[in-house]
Amino acid sequence: MPPNSAQTIAITGFMAVGKSAVGRTLARRLKRQFVDLDKVIEKTEGMKVKDIFAQKGESYFREREKQALAEVLKHENQVIATGGGAIIDEENLGLLREKTLLVCLTASPDALLKRIGAGSKRPLLKDADRKNRIEELLQLREEKYAQAHLSIDTTDLTINQVAERIIEMAKLEG
């Protein structure tokens, strides 16, 4: 999909790959609104994503995510950071491919594990061998992530370098 000046850019990829940080930087550079889909859901639900998972379950969260994405995509000229699992849903993936320039950020499992650390904010890694769970989830999502219009490995890049690569690859003014 060739980019246009009003086209929304959506950034997807696994947890801790840099979606929100890169999205904020990219939006600032392109003078666009930044939207963090998880934050939209948290505001609507009045609780953190990890609490939604814990209290209402993943399927409930995914339904809220689908609704929030459809609402956010009604607007143009923005940068959206999706949750890492948003593209698992075929309708979400189709909408993102159709209505945005979809950019997938990747990183090695070791880099992701280092970035995630030992905290408890990641519900999909709770009570698990984190590296094995990361590798398992990456494998499950690999086919979906591969459908993005652009893909950038962030393993050895800074946030600014990733934003610059997106601007260059998409031939955007920033």
Short mmCIF file of C-alpha atoms in Angstrom, two decimals:
data_model
loop_
_atom_site.label_atom_id
_atom_site.label_comp_id
_atom_site.label_asym_id
_atom_site.label_seq_id
_atom_site.Cartn_x
_atom_site.Cartn_y
_atom_site.Cartn_z
CA MET A 1 0.00 0.00 0.00
CA PRO A 2 1.59 3.29 -1.03
CA PRO A 3 1.58 5.80 1.82
CA ASN A 4 -0.32 9.06 1.52
CA SER A 5 -0.03 12.20 3.58
CA ALA A 6 -3.11 11.48 5.73
CA GLN A 7 -2.58 7.75 6.11
CA THR A 8 -2.49 6.40 9.60
CA ILE A 9 0.58 4.39 10.56
CA ALA A 10 -0.03 1.41 12.83
CA ILE A 11 2.83 -0.18 14.69
CA THR A 12 2.48 -3.78 15.76
CA GLY A 13 4.80 -6.44 17.09
CA PHE A 14 5.46 -8.48 20.19
CA MET A 15 5.45 -7.06 23.72
CA ALA A 16 8.53 -4.98 24.62
CA VAL A 17 9.54 -4.55 20.99
CA GLY A 18 9.16 -0.76 21.27
CA LYS A 19 5.72 -0.07 19.76
CA SER A 20 4.68 2.72 22.12
CA ALA A 21 8.09 4.39 22.40
CA VAL A 22 8.65 4.32 18.64
CA GLY A 23 5.05 5.36 18.00
CA ARG A 24 5.34 8.42 20.25
CA THR A 25 8.63 9.43 18.62
CA LEU A 26 7.31 8.87 15.11
CA ALA A 27 4.11 10.83 15.82
CA ARG A 28 6.15 13.73 17.18
CA ARG A 29 8.46 13.71 14.15
CA LEU A 30 5.52 13.58 11.71
CA LYS A 31 3.38 16.02 13.73
CA ARG A 32 0.58 13.48 14.12
CA GLN A 33 -1.57 12.35 17.02
CA PHE A 34 -0.26 9.29 18.86
CA VAL A 35 -2.74 6.65 20.03
CA ASP A 36 -1.75 3.74 22.27
CA LEU A 37 -4.53 1.18 21.81
CA ASP A 38 -3.91 -0.41 25.23
CA LYS A 39 -4.26 3.03 26.87
CA VAL A 40 -7.56 3.60 25.03
CA ILE A 41 -8.84 0.29 26.41
CA GLU A 42 -7.57 1.06 29.92
CA LYS A 43 -9.35 4.42 29.88
CA THR A 44 -12.61 2.88 28.65
CA GLU A 45 -12.48 -0.01 31.14
CA GLY A 46 -11.13 2.01 34.07
CA MET A 47 -8.40 -0.54 34.78
CA LYS A 48 -4.96 -1.65 33.58
CA VAL A 49 -4.60 -4.30 30.87
CA LYS A 50 -3.10 -6.79 33.34
CA ASP A 51 -6.15 -6.32 35.60
CA ILE A 52 -8.56 -6.80 32.70
CA PHE A 53 -6.78 -10.08 31.87
CA ALA A 54 -6.84 -11.16 35.53
CA GLN A 55 -10.44 -10.22 36.28
CA LYS A 56 -12.23 -10.66 32.97
CA GLY A 57 -9.97 -12.88 30.87
CA GLU A 58 -8.15 -12.62 27.57
CA SER A 59 -11.24 -13.13 25.37
CA TYR A 60 -12.99 -10.17 27.04
CA PHE A 61 -9.87 -8.05 26.51
CA ARG A 62 -9.63 -9.07 22.84
CA GLU A 63 -13.26 -8.03 22.27
CA ARG A 64 -12.59 -4.60 23.85
CA GLU A 65 -9.44 -4.35 21.75
CA LYS A 66 -11.41 -5.04 18.56
CA GLN A 67 -13.97 -2.34 19.44
CA ALA A 68 -11.28 0.20 20.35
CA LEU A 69 -9.36 -0.46 17.11
CA ALA A 70 -12.47 0.02 14.95
CA GLU A 71 -13.17 3.31 16.71
CA VAL A 72 -9.59 4.59 16.47
CA LEU A 73 -9.38 3.71 12.77
CA LYS A 74 -12.23 6.11 11.98
CA HIS A 75 -9.60 8.87 12.10
CA GLU A 76 -6.69 9.54 9.75
CA ASN A 77 -3.25 11.08 10.06
CA GLN A 78 -2.28 9.40 13.32
CA VAL A 79 0.24 6.89 14.64
CA ILE A 80 -1.25 3.93 16.50
CA ALA A 81 0.61 1.47 18.71
CA THR A 82 -1.42 -1.73 18.81
CA GLY A 83 -1.20 -4.33 21.51
CA GLY A 84 1.09 -7.22 20.60
CA GLY A 85 -1.82 -9.60 20.07
CA ALA A 86 -4.20 -7.27 18.20
CA ILE A 87 -3.31 -8.75 14.83
CA ILE A 88 -4.14 -12.30 15.91
CA ASP A 89 -7.74 -11.46 15.03
CA GLU A 90 -8.25 -11.74 11.24
CA GLU A 91 -10.67 -8.78 11.14
CA ASN A 92 -8.23 -6.57 13.05
CA LEU A 93 -5.41 -7.59 10.72
CA GLY A 94 -7.55 -6.94 7.66
CA LEU A 95 -8.59 -3.50 8.94
CA LEU A 96 -5.01 -2.56 9.76
CA ARG A 97 -3.73 -3.71 6.35
CA GLU A 98 -6.52 -1.85 4.56
CA LYS A 99 -6.64 1.40 6.53
CA THR A 100 -3.05 1.91 7.69
CA LEU A 101 0.55 1.56 6.76
CA LEU A 102 1.15 -1.44 9.02
CA VAL A 103 4.66 -1.63 10.46
CA CYS A 104 5.78 -4.67 12.44
CA LEU A 105 8.64 -4.24 14.88
CA THR A 106 10.60 -7.37 15.76
CA ALA A 107 13.42 -8.28 18.13
CA SER A 108 15.24 -11.42 19.14
CA PRO A 109 13.75 -13.48 22.00
CA ASP A 110 16.81 -12.70 24.13
CA ALA A 111 16.41 -8.94 23.54
CA LEU A 112 12.70 -9.18 24.38
CA LEU A 113 13.39 -11.12 27.56
CA LYS A 114 15.95 -8.52 28.63
CA ARG A 115 13.54 -5.64 27.91
CA ILE A 116 10.63 -7.33 29.70
CA GLY A 117 12.63 -8.10 32.82
CA ALA A 118 11.15 -9.85 35.83
CA GLY A 119 8.12 -7.61 36.41
CA SER A 120 4.54 -8.84 36.61
CA LYS A 121 2.97 -6.39 34.15
CA ARG A 122 2.84 -8.96 31.32
CA PRO A 123 -0.22 -11.19 31.80
CA LEU A 124 0.69 -13.58 28.98
CA LEU A 125 4.02 -14.36 30.68
CA LYS A 126 2.61 -14.88 34.16
CA ASP A 127 3.70 -18.13 35.83
CA ALA A 128 5.67 -19.26 32.80
CA ASP A 129 9.20 -20.01 31.72
CA ARG A 130 9.44 -16.57 30.13
CA LYS A 131 11.88 -17.34 27.32
CA ASN A 132 10.01 -20.47 26.23
CA ARG A 133 6.69 -18.61 26.42
CA ILE A 134 8.09 -15.72 24.35
CA GLU A 135 9.35 -18.15 21.70
CA GLU A 136 6.01 -19.99 21.71
CA LEU A 137 3.97 -16.78 21.30
CA LEU A 138 6.31 -15.46 18.60
CA GLN A 139 5.87 -18.69 16.66
CA LEU A 140 2.08 -18.51 17.00
CA ARG A 141 2.02 -14.90 15.75
CA GLU A 142 4.77 -15.13 13.13
CA GLU A 143 2.41 -15.61 10.16
CA LYS A 144 0.28 -12.62 11.20
CA TYR A 145 3.25 -10.33 11.87
CA ALA A 146 4.65 -11.25 8.43
CA GLN A 147 1.60 -9.63 6.79
CA ALA A 148 2.65 -6.12 7.81
CA HIS A 149 3.59 -3.75 4.98
CA LEU A 150 6.99 -3.05 6.58
CA SER A 151 9.07 -4.95 9.13
CA ILE A 152 11.99 -3.63 11.20
CA ASP A 153 14.20 -5.56 13.60
CA THR A 154 14.71 -3.34 16.65
CA THR A 155 17.16 -5.65 18.45
CA ASP A 156 20.20 -3.39 17.99
CA LEU A 157 18.50 -0.07 17.19
CA THR A 158 17.56 2.96 19.28
CA ILE A 159 14.02 4.33 19.30
CA ASN A 160 15.12 7.24 17.09
CA GLN A 161 16.82 4.89 14.62
CA VAL A 162 13.65 2.82 14.31
CA ALA A 163 11.51 5.92 13.75
CA GLU A 164 13.98 7.13 11.12
CA ARG A 165 13.85 3.77 9.32
CA ILE A 166 10.06 3.90 9.20
CA ILE A 167 10.18 7.42 7.75
CA GLU A 168 12.77 6.36 5.16
CA MET A 169 11.08 3.08 4.21
CA ALA A 170 7.65 4.69 3.92
CA LYS A 171 9.07 7.75 2.13
CA LEU A 172 7.38 10.09 4.59
CA GLU A 173 8.25 13.68 5.35
CA GLY A 174 9.58 14.05 8.88
#
